[in-house]
CSV table of C-alpha atoms in Angstrom, one decimal:
chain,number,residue,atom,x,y,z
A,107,UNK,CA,54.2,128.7,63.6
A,108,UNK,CA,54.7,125.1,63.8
A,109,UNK,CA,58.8,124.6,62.7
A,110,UNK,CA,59.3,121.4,60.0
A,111,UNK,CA,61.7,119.4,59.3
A,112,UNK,CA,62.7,116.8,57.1
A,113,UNK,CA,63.5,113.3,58.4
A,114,UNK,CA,67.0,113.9,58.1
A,115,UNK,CA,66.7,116.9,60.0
A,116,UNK,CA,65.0,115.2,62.9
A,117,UNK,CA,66.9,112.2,63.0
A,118,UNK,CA,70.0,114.9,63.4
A,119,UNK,CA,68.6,117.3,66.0
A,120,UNK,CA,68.2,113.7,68.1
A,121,UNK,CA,71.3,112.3,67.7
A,122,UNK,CA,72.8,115.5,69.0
A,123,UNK,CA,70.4,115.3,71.9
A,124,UNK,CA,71.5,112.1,72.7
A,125,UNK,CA,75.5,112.5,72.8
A,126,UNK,CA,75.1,115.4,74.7
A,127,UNK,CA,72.6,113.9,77.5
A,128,UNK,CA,73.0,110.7,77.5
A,129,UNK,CA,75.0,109.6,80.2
A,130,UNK,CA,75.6,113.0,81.7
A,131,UNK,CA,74.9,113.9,85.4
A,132,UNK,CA,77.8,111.1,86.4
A,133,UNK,CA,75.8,108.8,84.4
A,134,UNK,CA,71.8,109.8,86.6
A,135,UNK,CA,70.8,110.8,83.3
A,136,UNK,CA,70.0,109.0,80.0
A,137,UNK,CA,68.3,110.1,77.0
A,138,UNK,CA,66.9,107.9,74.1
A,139,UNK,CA,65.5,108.8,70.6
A,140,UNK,CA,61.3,108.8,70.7
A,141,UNK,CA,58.6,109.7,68.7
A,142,UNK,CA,54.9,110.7,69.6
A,143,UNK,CA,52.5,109.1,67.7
A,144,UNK,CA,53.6,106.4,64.7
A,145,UNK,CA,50.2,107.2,62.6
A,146,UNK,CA,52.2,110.6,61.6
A,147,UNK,CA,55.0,109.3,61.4
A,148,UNK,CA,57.0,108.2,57.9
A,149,UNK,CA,58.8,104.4,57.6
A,150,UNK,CA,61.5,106.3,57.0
A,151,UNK,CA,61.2,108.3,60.2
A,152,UNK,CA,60.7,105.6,62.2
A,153,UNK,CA,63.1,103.1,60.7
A,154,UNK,CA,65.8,105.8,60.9
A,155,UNK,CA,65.0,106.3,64.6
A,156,UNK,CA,65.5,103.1,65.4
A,157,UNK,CA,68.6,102.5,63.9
A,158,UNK,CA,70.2,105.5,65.3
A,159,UNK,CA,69.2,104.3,69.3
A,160,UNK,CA,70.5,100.7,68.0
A,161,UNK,CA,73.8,102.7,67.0
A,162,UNK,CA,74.2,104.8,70.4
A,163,UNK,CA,73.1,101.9,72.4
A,164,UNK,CA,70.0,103.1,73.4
A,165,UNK,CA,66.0,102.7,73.3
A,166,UNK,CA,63.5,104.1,71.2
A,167,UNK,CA,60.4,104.9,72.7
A,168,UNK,CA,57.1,106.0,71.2
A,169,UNK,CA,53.3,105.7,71.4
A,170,UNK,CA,51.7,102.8,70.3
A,171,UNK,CA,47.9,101.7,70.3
A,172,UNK,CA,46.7,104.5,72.5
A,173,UNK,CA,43.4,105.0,72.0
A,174,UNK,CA,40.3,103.4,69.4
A,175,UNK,CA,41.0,106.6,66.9
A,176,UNK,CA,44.7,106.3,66.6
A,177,UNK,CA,43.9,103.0,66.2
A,178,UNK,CA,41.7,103.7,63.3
A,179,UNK,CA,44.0,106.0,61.7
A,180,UNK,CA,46.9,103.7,61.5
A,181,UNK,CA,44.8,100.9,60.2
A,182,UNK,CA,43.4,103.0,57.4
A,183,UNK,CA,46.3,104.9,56.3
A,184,UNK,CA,49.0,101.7,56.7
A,185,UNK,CA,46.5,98.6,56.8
A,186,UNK,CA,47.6,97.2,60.1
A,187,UNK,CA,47.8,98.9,63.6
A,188,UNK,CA,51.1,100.3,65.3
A,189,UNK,CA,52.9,97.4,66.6
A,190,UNK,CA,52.2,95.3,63.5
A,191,UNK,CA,53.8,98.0,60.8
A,192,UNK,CA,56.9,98.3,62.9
A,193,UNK,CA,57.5,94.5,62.7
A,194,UNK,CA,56.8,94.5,58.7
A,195,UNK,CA,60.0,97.3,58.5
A,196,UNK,CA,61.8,95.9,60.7
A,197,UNK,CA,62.0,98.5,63.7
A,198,UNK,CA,61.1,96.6,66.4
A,199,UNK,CA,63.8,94.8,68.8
A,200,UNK,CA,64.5,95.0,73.2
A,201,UNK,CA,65.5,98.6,73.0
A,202,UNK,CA,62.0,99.3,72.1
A,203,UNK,CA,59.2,101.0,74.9
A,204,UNK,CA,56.1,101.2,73.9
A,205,UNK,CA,53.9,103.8,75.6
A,206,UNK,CA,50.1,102.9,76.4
A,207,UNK,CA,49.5,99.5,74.3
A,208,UNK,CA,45.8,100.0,75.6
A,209,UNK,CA,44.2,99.1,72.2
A,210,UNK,CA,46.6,96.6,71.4
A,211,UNK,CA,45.7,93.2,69.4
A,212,UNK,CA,46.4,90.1,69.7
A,213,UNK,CA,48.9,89.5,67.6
A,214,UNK,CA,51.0,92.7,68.9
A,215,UNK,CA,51.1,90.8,72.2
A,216,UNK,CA,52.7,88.0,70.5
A,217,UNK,CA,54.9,90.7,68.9
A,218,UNK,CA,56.1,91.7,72.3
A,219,UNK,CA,56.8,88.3,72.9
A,220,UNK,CA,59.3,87.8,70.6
A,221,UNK,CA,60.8,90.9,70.1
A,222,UNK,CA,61.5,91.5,73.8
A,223,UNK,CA,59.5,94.7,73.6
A,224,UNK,CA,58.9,96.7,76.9
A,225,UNK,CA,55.6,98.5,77.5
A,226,UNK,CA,54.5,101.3,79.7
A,227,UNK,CA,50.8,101.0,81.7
A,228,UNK,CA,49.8,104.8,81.7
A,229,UNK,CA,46.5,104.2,83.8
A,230,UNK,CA,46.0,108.4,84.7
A,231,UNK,CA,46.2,109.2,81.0
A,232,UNK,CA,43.5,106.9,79.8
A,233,UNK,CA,41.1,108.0,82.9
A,234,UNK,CA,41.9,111.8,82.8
A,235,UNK,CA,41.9,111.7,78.8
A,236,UNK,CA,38.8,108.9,78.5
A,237,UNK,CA,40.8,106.5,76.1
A,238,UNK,CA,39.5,103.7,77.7
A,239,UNK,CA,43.0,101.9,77.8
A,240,UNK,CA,42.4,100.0,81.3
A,241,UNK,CA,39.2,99.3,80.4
A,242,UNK,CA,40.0,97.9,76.9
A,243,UNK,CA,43.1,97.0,77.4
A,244,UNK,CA,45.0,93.7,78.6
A,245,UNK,CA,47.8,94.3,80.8
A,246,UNK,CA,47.1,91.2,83.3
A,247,UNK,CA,47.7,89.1,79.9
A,248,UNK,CA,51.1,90.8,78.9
A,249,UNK,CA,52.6,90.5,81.9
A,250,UNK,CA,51.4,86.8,82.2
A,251,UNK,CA,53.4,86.1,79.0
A,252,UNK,CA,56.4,87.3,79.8
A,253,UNK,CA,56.3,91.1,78.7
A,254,UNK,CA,57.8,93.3,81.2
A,255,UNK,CA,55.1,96.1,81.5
A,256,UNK,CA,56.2,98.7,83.6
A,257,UNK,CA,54.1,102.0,84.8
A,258,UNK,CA,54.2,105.7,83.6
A,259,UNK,CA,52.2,109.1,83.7
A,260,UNK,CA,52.8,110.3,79.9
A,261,UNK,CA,53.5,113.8,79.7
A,262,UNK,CA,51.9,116.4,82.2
A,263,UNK,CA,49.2,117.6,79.8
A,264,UNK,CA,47.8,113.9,79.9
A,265,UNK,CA,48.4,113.3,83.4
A,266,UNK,CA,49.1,116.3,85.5
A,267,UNK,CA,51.3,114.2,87.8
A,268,UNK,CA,53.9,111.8,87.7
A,269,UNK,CA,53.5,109.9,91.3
A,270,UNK,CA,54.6,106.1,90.9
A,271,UNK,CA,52.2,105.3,93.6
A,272,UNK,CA,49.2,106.9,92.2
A,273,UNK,CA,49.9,104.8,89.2
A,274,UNK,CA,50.0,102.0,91.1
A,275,UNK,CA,46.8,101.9,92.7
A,276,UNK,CA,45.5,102.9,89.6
A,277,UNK,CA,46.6,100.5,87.3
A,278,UNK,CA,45.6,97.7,90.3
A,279,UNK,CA,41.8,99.4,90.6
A,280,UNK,CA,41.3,99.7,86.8
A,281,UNK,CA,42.3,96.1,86.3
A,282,UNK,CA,40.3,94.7,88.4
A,283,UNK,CA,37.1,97.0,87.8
A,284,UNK,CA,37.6,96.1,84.6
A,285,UNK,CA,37.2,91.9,85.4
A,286,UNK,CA,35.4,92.0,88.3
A,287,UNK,CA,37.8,90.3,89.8
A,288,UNK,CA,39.8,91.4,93.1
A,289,UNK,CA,42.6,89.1,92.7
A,290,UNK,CA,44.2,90.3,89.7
A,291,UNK,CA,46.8,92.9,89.5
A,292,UNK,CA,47.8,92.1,93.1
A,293,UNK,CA,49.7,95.2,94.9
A,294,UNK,CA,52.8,93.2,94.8
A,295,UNK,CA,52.6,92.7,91.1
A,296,UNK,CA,51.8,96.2,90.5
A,297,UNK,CA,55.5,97.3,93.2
A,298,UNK,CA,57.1,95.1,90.4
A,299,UNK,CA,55.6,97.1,87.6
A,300,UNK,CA,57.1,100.2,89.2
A,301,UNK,CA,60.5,99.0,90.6
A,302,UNK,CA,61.7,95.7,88.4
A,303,UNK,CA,59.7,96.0,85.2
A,304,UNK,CA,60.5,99.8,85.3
A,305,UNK,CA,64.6,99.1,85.3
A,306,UNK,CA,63.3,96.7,82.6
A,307,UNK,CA,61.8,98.9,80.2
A,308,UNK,CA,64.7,101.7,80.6
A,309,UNK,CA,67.4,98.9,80.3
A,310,UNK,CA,68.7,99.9,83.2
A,311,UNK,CA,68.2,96.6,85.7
A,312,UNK,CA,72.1,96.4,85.9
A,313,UNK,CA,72.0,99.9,88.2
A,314,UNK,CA,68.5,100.4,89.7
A,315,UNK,CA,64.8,98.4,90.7
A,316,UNK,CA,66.0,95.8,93.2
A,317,UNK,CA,67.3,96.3,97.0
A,318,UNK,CA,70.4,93.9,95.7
A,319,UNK,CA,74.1,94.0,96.4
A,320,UNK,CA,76.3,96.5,93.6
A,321,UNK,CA,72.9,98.3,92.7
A,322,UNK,CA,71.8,102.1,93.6
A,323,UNK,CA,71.3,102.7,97.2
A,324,UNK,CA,68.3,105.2,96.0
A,325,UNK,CA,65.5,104.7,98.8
A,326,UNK,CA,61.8,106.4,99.5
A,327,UNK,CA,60.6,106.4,103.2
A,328,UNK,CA,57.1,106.3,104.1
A,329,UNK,CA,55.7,106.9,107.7
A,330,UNK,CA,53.7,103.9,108.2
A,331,UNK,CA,53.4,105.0,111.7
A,332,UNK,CA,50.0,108.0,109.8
A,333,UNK,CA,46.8,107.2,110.4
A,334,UNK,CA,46.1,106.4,106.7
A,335,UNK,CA,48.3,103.4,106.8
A,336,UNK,CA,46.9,101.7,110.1
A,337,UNK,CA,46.6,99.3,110.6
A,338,UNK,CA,49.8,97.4,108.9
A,339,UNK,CA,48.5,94.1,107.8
A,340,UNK,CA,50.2,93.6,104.9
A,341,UNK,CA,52.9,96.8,104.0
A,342,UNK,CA,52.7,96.3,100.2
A,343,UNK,CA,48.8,96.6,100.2
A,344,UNK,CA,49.0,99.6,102.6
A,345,UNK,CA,50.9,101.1,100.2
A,346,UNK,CA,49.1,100.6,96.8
A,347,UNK,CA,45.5,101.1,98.3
């Protein structure tokens, strides 16, 4: 039995979620109001959602232009893809993630541009799920104009894991397979992705993804003394590839 709702229903059961977690944990923890996939999901729904994180000072984050068929779905059922039918009701803004962008056009780029929209790579979900999102899609370009695109896994049933550093080398190898071209997608523009365009996309670069005075002294270690990191050339590169 799959329980249902109505939008004001939802939009409820969220808000509570997100007075009661937001913030807890002496402030480690913050929840926002998101939504899986915008082709099944009403103006209203969406609209309302957005309005509720601008209200609690918060992000909404959904998926958007995952793969070709949701794509198609959203274009024949609304006329125009994801990205494009938020703008025209007016639920798009900074606060806003979107998850995947791997069949994105054009125009949402532009979109994301001027609406200060963040966007999360997911490079394991495409390959494990064959969405064809690195392959199709133009993260090299985003992040050339100015869109802080940051790196995820998706949920565990798309990626079964949720290493940063697998996403890394992942989202540097499919980027470059994808142009034949070794120089894009750099490892240090891929440790930005994960560290600085991550505290981006949460809104949380006041508190976390620099080594910087007044931030959060939360540090990984890695042994760069094992055999699979000699030699050390260049550390950044050791640890993406």
């Amino acid at each position: 039995h799959v329980p249902r709702e109505t939008t004001e229903e939802a939009l409820a059961r969220s808000e509570a979620a997100v007075r009661r977690f937001n913030g807890a944990h002496d402030g480690r923890l913050r929840a926002w109001f998101g939504l899986r996939i915008p082709a099944v999901c009403s103006n209203e729904l969406i609209l309302g959602a957005k309005r509720k994180a601008d209200e609690h000072g918060v992000g909404l984050v959904l998926h958007t232009s995952e793969a070709r068929d949701e794509v198609v779905a959203s274009r024949v059922k609304f006329g125009m893809p994801d990205v494009e039918r938020m703008e025209k009701i007016g639920a798009l803004g900074p606060n806003v993630l979107l998850i995947h962008m791997g069949w994105a056009s054009p125009r949402e780029f532009a979109l994301c541009v001027r609406h200060g929209l963040k966007v999360s790579c997911t490079p394991s979900t495409g390959f494990r799920l064959g969405m064809g999102s690195m392959e199709f899609g133009r993260f090299p370009e985003m992040l050339e104009m100015g869109v802080a695109v940051a790196l995820g896994s998706d949920g565990a049933m798309s990626s079964n894991f949720v290493d940063i550093v697998r996403q890394m080398y992942l989202a540097s190898g499919g980027a470059r397979s994808q142009r034949l071209d070794p120089t894009v997608m750099r490892p240090e523009t891929v440790l930005e992705m994960a560290t600085l365009n991550g505290a981006r996309a949460t809104l949380w670069e006041d508190e976390i993804g620099a080594l910087a005075v007044g931030m959060k002294a939360d540090l990984v270690l890695f042994d760069t003394e094992r055999p699979d990191w000699q030699p050390v050339l260049n550390p950044i590169a050791n640890l993406v590839h």
